[in-house]
mmCIF file of C-alpha atoms and ligand atoms in Angstrom:
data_model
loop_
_atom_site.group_PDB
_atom_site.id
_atom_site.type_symbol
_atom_site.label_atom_id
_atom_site.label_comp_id
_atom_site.label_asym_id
_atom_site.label_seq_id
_atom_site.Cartn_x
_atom_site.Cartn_y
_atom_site.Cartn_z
ATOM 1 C CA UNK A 769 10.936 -17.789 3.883
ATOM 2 C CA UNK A 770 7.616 -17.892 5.989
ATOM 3 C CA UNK A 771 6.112 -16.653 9.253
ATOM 4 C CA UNK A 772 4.988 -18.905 11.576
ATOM 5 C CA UNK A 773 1.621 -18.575 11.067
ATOM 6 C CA UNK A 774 -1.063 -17.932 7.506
ATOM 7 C CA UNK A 775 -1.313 -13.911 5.814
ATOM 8 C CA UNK A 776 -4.838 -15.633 4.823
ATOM 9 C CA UNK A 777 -6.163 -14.483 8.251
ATOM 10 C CA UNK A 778 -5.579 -10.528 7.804
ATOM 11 C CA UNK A 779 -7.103 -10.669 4.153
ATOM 12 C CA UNK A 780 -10.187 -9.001 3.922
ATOM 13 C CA UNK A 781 -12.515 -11.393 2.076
ATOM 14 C CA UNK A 782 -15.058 -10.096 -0.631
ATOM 15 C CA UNK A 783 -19.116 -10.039 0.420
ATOM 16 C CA UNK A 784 -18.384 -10.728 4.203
ATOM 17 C CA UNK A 785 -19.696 -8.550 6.975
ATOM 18 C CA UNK A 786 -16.342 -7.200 8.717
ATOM 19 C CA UNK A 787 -16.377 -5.995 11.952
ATOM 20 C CA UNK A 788 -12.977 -3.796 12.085
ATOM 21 C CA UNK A 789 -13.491 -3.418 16.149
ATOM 22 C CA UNK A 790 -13.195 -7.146 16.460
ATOM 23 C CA UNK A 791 -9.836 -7.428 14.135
ATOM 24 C CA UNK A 792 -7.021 -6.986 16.730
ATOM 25 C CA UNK A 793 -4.356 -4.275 16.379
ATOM 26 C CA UNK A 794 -2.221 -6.461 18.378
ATOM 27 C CA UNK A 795 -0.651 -10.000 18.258
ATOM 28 C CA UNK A 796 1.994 -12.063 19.778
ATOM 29 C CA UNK A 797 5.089 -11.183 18.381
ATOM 30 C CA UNK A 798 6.146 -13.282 15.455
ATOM 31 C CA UNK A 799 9.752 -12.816 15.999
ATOM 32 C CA UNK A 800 12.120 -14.476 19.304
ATOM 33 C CA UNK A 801 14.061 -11.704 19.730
ATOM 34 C CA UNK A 802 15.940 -8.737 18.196
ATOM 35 C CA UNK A 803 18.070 -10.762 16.418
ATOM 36 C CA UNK A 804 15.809 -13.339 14.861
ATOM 37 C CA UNK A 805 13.310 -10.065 13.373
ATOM 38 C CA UNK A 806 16.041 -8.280 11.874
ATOM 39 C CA UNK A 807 17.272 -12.080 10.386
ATOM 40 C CA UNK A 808 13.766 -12.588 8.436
ATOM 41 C CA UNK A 809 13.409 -8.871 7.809
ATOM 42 C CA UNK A 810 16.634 -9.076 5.851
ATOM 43 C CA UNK A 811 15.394 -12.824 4.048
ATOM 44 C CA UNK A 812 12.301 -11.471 3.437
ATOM 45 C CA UNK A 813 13.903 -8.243 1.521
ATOM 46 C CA UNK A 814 16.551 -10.006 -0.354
ATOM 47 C CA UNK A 815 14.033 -12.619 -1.670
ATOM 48 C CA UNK A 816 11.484 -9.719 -2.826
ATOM 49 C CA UNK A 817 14.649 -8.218 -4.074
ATOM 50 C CA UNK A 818 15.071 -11.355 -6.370
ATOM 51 C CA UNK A 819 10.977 -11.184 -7.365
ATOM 52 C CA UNK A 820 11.392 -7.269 -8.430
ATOM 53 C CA UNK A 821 14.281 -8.087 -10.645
ATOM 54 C CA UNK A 822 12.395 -10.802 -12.562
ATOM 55 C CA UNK A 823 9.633 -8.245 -12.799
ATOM 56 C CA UNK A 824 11.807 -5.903 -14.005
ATOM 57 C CA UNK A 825 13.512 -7.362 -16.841
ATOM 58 C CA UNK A 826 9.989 -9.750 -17.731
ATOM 59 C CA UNK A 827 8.720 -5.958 -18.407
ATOM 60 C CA UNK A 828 5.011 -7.090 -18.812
ATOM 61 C CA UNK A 829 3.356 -6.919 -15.748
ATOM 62 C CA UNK A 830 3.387 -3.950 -12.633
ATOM 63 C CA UNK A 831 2.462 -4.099 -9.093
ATOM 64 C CA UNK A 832 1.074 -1.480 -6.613
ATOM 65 C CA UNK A 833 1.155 -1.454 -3.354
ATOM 66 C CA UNK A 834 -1.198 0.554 -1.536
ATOM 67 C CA UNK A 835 -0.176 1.773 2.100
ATOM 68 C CA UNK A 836 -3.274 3.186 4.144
ATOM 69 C CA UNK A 837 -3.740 4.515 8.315
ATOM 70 C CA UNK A 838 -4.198 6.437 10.965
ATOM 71 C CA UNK A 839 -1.621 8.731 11.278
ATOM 72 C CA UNK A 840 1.835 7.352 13.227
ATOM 73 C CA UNK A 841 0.376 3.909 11.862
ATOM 74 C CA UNK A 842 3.827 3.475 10.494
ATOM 75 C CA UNK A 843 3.029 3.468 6.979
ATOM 76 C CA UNK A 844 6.280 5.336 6.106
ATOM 77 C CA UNK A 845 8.904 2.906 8.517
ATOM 78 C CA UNK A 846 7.613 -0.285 7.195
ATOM 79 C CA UNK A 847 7.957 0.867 2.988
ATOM 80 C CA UNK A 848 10.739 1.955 4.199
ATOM 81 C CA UNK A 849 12.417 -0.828 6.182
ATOM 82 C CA UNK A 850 10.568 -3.619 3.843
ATOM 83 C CA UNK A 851 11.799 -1.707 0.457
ATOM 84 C CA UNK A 852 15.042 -0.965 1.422
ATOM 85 C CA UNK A 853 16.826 -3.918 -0.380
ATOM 86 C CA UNK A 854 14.667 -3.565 -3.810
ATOM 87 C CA UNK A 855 16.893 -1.716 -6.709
ATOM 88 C CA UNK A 856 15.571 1.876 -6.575
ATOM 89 C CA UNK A 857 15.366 1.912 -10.413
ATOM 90 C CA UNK A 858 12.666 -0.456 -10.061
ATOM 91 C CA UNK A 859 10.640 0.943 -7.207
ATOM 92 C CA UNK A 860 8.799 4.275 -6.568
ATOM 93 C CA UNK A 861 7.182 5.899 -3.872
ATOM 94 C CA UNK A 862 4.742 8.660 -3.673
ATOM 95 C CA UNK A 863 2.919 10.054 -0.574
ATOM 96 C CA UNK A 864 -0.078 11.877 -1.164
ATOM 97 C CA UNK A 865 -1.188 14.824 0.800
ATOM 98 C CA UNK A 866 -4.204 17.124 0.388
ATOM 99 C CA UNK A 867 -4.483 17.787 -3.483
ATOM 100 C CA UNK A 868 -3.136 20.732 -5.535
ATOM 101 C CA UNK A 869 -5.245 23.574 -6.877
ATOM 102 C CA UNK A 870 -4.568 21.481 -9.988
ATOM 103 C CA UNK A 871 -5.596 18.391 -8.907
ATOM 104 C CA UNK A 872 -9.043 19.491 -7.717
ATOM 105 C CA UNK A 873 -9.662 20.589 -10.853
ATOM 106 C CA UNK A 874 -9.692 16.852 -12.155
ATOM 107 C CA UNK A 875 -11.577 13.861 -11.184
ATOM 108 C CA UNK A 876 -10.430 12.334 -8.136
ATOM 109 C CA UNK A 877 -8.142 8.939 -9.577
ATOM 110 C CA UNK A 878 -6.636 11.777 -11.879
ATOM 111 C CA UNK A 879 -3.668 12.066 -9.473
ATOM 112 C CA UNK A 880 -3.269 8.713 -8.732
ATOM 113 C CA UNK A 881 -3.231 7.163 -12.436
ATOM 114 C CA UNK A 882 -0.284 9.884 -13.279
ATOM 115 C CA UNK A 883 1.888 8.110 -10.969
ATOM 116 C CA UNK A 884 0.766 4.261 -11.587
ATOM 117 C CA UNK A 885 3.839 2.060 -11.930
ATOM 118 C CA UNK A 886 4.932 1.510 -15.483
ATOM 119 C CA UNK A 887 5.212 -2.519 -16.475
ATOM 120 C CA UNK A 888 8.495 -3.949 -14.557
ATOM 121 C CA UNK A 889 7.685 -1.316 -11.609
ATOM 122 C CA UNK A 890 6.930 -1.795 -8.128
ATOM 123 C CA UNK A 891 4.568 1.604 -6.921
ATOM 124 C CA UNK A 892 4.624 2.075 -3.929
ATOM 125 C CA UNK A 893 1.767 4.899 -2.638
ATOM 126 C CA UNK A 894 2.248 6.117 1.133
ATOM 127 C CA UNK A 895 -1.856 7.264 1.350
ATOM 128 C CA UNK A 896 -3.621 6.988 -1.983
ATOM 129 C CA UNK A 897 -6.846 7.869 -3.768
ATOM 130 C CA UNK A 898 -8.531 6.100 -0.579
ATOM 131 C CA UNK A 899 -8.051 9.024 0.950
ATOM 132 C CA UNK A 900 -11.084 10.021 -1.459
ATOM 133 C CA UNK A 901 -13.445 7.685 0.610
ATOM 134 C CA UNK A 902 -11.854 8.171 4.009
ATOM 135 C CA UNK A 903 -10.641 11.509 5.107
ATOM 136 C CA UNK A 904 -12.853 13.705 2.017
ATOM 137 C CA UNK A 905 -15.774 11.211 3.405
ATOM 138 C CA UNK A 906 -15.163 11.949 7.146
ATOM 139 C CA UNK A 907 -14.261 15.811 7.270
ATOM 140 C CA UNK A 908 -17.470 17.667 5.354
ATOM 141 C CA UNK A 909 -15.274 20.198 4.672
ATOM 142 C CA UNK A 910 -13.120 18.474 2.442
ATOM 143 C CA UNK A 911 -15.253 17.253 0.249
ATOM 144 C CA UNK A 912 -16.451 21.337 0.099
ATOM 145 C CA UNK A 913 -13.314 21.704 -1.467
ATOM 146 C CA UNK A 914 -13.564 19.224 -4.363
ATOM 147 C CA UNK A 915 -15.539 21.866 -6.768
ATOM 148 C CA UNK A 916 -18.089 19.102 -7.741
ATOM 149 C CA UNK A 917 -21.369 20.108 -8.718
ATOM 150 C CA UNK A 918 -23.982 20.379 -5.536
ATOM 151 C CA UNK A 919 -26.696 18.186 -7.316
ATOM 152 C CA UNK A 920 -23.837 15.651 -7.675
ATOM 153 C CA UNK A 921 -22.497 15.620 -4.089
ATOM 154 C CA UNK A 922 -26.310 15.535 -2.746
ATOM 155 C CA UNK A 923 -26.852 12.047 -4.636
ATOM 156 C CA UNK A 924 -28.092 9.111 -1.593
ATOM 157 C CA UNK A 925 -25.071 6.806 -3.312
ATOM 158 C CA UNK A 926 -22.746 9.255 -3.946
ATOM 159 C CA UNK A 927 -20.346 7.897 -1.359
ATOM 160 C CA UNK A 928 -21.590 4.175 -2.476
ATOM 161 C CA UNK A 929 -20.432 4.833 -6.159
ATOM 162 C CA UNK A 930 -17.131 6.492 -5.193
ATOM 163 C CA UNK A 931 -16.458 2.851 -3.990
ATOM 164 C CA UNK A 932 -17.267 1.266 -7.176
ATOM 165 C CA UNK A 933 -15.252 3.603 -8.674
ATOM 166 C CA UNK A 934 -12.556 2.640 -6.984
ATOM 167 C CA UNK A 935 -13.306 -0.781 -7.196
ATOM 168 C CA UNK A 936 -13.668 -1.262 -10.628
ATOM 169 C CA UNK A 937 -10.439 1.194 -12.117
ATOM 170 C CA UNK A 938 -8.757 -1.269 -9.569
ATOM 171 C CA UNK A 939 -10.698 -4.068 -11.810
ATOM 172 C CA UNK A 940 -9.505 -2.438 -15.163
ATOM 173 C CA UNK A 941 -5.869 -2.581 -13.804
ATOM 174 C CA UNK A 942 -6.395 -5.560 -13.085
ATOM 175 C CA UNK A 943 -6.652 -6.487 -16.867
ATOM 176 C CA UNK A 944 -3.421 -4.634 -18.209
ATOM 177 C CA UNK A 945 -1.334 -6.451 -16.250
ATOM 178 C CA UNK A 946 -0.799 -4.082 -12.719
ATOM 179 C CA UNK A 947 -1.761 -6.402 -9.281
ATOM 180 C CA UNK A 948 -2.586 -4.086 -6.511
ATOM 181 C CA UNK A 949 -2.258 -5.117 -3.589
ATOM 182 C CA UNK A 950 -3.828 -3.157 -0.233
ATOM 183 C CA UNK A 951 -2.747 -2.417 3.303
ATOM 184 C CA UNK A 952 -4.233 -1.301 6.113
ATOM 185 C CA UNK A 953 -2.105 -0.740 8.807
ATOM 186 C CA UNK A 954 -4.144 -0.975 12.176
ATOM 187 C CA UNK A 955 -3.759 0.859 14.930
ATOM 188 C CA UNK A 956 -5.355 1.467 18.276
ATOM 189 C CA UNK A 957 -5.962 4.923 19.736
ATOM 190 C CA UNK A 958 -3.911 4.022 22.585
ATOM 191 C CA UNK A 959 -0.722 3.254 20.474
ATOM 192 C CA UNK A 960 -1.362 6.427 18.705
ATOM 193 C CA UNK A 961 -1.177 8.337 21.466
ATOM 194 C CA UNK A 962 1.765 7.231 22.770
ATOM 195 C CA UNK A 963 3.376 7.541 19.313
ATOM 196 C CA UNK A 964 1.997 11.175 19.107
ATOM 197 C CA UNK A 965 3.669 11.728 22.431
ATOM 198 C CA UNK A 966 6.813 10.752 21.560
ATOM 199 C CA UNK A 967 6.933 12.626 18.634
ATOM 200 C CA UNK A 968 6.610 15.452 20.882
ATOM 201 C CA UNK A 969 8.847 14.356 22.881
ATOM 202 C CA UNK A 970 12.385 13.535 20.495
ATOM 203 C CA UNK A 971 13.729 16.036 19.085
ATOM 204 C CA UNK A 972 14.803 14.078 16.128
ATOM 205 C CA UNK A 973 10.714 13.233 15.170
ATOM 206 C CA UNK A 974 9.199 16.493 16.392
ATOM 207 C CA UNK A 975 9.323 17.673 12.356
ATOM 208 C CA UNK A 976 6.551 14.464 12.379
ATOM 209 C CA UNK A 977 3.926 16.487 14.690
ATOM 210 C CA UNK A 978 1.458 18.359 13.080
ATOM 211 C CA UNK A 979 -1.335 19.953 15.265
ATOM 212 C CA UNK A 980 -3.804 18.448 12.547
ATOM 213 C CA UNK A 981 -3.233 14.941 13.792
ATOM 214 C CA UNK A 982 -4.804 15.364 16.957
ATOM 215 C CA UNK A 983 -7.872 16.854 14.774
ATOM 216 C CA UNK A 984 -7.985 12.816 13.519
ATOM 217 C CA UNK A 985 -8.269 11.530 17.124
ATOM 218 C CA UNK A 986 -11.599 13.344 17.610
ATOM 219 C CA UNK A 987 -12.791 12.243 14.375
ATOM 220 C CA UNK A 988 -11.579 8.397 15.234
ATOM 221 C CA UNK A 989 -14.775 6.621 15.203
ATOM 222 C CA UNK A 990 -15.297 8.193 12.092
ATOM 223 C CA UNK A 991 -12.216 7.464 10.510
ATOM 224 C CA UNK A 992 -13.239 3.596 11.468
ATOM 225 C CA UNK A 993 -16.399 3.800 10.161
ATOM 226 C CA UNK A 994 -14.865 5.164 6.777
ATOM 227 C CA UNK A 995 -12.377 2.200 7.124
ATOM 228 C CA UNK A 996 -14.589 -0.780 7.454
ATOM 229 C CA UNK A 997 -16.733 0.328 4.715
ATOM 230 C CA UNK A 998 -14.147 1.078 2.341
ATOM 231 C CA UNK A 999 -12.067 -2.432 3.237
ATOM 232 C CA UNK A 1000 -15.174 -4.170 2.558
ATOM 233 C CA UNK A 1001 -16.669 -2.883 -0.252
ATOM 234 C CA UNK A 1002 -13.275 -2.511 -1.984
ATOM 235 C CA UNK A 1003 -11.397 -6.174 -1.039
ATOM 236 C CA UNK A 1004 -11.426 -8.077 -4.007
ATOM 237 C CA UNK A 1005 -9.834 -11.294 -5.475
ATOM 238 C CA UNK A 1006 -7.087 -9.767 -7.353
ATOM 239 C CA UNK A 1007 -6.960 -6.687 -5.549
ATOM 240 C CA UNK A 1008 -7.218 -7.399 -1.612
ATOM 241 C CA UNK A 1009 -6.923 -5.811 1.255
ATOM 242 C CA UNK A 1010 -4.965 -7.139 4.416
ATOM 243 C CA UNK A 1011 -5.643 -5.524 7.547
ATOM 244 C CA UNK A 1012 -1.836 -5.712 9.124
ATOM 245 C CA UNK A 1013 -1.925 -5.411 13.281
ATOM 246 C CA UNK A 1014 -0.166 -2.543 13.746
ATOM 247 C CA UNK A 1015 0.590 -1.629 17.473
ATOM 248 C CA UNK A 1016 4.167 -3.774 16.757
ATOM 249 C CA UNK A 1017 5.783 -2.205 14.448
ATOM 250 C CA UNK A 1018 8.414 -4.636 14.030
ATOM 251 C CA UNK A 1019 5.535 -7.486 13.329
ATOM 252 C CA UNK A 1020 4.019 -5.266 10.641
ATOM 253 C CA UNK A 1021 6.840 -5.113 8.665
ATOM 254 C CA UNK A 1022 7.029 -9.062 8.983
ATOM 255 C CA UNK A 1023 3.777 -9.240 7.575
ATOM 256 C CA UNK A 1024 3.855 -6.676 5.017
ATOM 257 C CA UNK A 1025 7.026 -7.946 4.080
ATOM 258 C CA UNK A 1026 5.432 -11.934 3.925
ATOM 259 C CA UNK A 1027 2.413 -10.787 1.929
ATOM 260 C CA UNK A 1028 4.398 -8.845 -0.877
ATOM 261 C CA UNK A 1029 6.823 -12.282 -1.232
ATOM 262 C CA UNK A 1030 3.371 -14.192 -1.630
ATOM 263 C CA UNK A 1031 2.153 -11.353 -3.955
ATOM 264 C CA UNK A 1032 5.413 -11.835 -5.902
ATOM 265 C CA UNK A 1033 5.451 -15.496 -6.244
ATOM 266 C CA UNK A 1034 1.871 -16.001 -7.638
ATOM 267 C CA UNK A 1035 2.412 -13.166 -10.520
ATOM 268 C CA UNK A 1036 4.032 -16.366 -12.445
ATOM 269 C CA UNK A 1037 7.248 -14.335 -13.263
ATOM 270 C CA UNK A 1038 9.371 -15.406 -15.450
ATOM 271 C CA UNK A 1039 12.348 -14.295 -17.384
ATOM 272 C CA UNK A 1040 11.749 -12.999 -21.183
ATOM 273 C CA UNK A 1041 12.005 -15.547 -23.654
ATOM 274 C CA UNK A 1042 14.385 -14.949 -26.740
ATOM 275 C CA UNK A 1043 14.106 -14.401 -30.197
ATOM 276 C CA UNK A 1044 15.354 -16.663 -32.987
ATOM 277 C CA UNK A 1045 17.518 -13.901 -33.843
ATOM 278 C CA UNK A 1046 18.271 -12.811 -30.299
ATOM 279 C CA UNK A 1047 19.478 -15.781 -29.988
ATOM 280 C CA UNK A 1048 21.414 -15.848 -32.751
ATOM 281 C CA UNK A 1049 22.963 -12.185 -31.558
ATOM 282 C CA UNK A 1050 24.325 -13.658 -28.566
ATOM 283 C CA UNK A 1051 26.009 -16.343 -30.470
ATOM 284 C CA UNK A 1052 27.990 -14.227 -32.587
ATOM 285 C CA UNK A 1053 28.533 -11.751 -29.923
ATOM 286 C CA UNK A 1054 30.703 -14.549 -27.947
ATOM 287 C CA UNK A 1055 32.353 -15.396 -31.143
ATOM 288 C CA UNK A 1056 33.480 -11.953 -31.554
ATOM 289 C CA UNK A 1057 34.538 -11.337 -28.257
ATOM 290 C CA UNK A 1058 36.186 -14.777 -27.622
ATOM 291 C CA UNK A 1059 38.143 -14.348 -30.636
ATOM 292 C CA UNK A 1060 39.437 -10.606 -30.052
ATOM 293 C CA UNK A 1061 40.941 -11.100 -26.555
ATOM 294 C CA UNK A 1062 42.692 -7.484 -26.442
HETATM 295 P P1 LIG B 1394 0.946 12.674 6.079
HETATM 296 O O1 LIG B 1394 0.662 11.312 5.506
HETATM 297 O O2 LIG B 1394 1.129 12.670 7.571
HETATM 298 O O3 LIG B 1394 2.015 13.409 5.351
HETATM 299 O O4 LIG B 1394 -0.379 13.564 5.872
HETATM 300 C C1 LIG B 1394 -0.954 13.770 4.632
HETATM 301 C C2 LIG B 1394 -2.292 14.442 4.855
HETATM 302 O O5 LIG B 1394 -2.893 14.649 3.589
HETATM 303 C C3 LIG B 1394 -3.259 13.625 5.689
HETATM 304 O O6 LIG B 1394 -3.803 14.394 6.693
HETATM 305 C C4 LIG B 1394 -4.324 13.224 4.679
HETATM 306 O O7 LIG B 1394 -5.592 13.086 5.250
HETATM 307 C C5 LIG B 1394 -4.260 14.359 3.687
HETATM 308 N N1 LIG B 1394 -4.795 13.962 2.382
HETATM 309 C C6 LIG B 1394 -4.357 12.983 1.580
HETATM 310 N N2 LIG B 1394 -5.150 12.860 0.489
HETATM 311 C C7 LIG B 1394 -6.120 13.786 0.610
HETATM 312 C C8 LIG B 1394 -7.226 14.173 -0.183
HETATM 313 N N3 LIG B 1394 -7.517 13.557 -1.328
HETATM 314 N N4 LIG B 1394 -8.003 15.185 0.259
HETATM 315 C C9 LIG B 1394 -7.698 15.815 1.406
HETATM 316 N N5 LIG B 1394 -6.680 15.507 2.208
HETATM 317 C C10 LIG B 1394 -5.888 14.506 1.819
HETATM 318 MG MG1 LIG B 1395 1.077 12.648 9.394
#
């Protein structure tokens, strides 16, 4: 199953300028009608559904996907809509809010690597330790909380090296076997506010609204800022970003759902090969079965 059109074009390509106020938030839709979305959503899920089980039982290699944006970007809808088919025993998700007494007391991947997917696993992390160069970046006070020693906060590249950081643990996964995989789900401050006031407005999404979001409109150029740096200095070969136009919701999950399948079918999955003497288990297994019919 493919869109019509190439996921090449939202990838964010390493050691290129990017501009993220010329990448649109919107595009046609890639879907005729109501119908013909929910008809590739569902091919699109059952074929990643085939992908994760060959993951799971070849048992060598993990992936993580990495879910990052404004707030009502839709990061939670599209895991959820573009996951739903995957066997839950082979998927996790983890959403990551501001960090635990605990977890300031640790470096700042800390949190993240406890929950990195095991080999056979698809991770799944709604926010992630991005947040470390995007929100602790934007909001001075944040980073105020992250009990770091002045003289090390004051450094000219301190924000600089946090990206490296990132960049190369993403690297060092890389090499045992976990692909991560990036998304930035793009909004435009007009969609968000119409998504803000609706949440206000149902009933059934007003447990959404938190007075703090609004806090992240005035800070928006900021937030972009934080955004365009990070996607460019963190996009790499085997770990890219894809910048996913997100005022449709419905075409974000097509395209989220399109890059994982690609994701999936490059990894070179492939079923376990036997033993001699697995093989040789199976053989007598039949025997024994075959000839005890009761
Ligand atoms: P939500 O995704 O709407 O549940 O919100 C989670 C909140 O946690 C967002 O406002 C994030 O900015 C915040 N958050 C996530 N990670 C961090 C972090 N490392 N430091 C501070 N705040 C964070
Ligand atoms: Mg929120």
């Amino acid at each position: 199953m493919k869109l019509d059109c190439s996921i090449s074009q939202w990838r964010v390509v390493p050691d290129q300028p990017l501009k993220l106020k010329k990448v649109p938030t919107k595009i046609e839709p890639l879907f005729r009608s109501t119908e013909d979305y929910r008809a590739k959503l569902s091919e699109f899920r059952a074929e990643i559904s085939r992908w994760q089980s060959l993951l799971y039982a070849a048992r060598q290699q993990a992936l993580l996907l990495v879910f990052q944006g404004m707030d009502t970007a839709g990061k939670g809808g599209a895991i959820r809509h573009v996951m739903s088919g995957v066997n839950p025993q082979g998927c996790q998700v983890h959403s990551f809010g501001p960090p635990s007494d605990e977890e300031l007391e640790h470096d700042f991947l800390w949190r993240g690597v406890k929950r990195l997917p095991r080999r056979g696993m698809i991770g799944i992390f709604d926010r992630s330790y991005y947040e470390e160069v995007l929100v602790v970046r934007v909001k001075p006070e944040v980073l105020a909380t992250q009990l770091l020693p002045p003289a090390l906060v004051q450094r000219k590249n301190f924000w600089s090296d946090r990206l490296d950081d990132i960049r190369q643990f993403e690297t060092y996964l890389h090499r045992n076997g976990t692909k991560v995989v990036k998304f930035f789900l793009h909004v435009s401050p007009e969609e968000q506010r119409r998504r803000l006031l609706d949440r206000i407005a149902d009933p059934t999404k007003n447990w959404k609204f938190r007075l703090g979001d609004l806090d992240c409109r005035e800070h928006w150029q900021g937030f972009q800022r934080a955004y365009q740096d990070c996607l460019q200095h963190t996009t790499t070969k085997p770990s890219p970003w894809y910048i996913v136009p997100a005022d449709n919701k419905r075409n974000a999950r097509l395209i989220v759902s399109q890059v994982i399948l690609h994701t999936l079918e490059k990894m070179r999955l492939e079923l376990p090969s036997l033993s001699a003497a697995q093989e040789q288990d199976l053989i007598t297994a039949k025997h024994l079965l075959e000839d005890n019919p009761s």
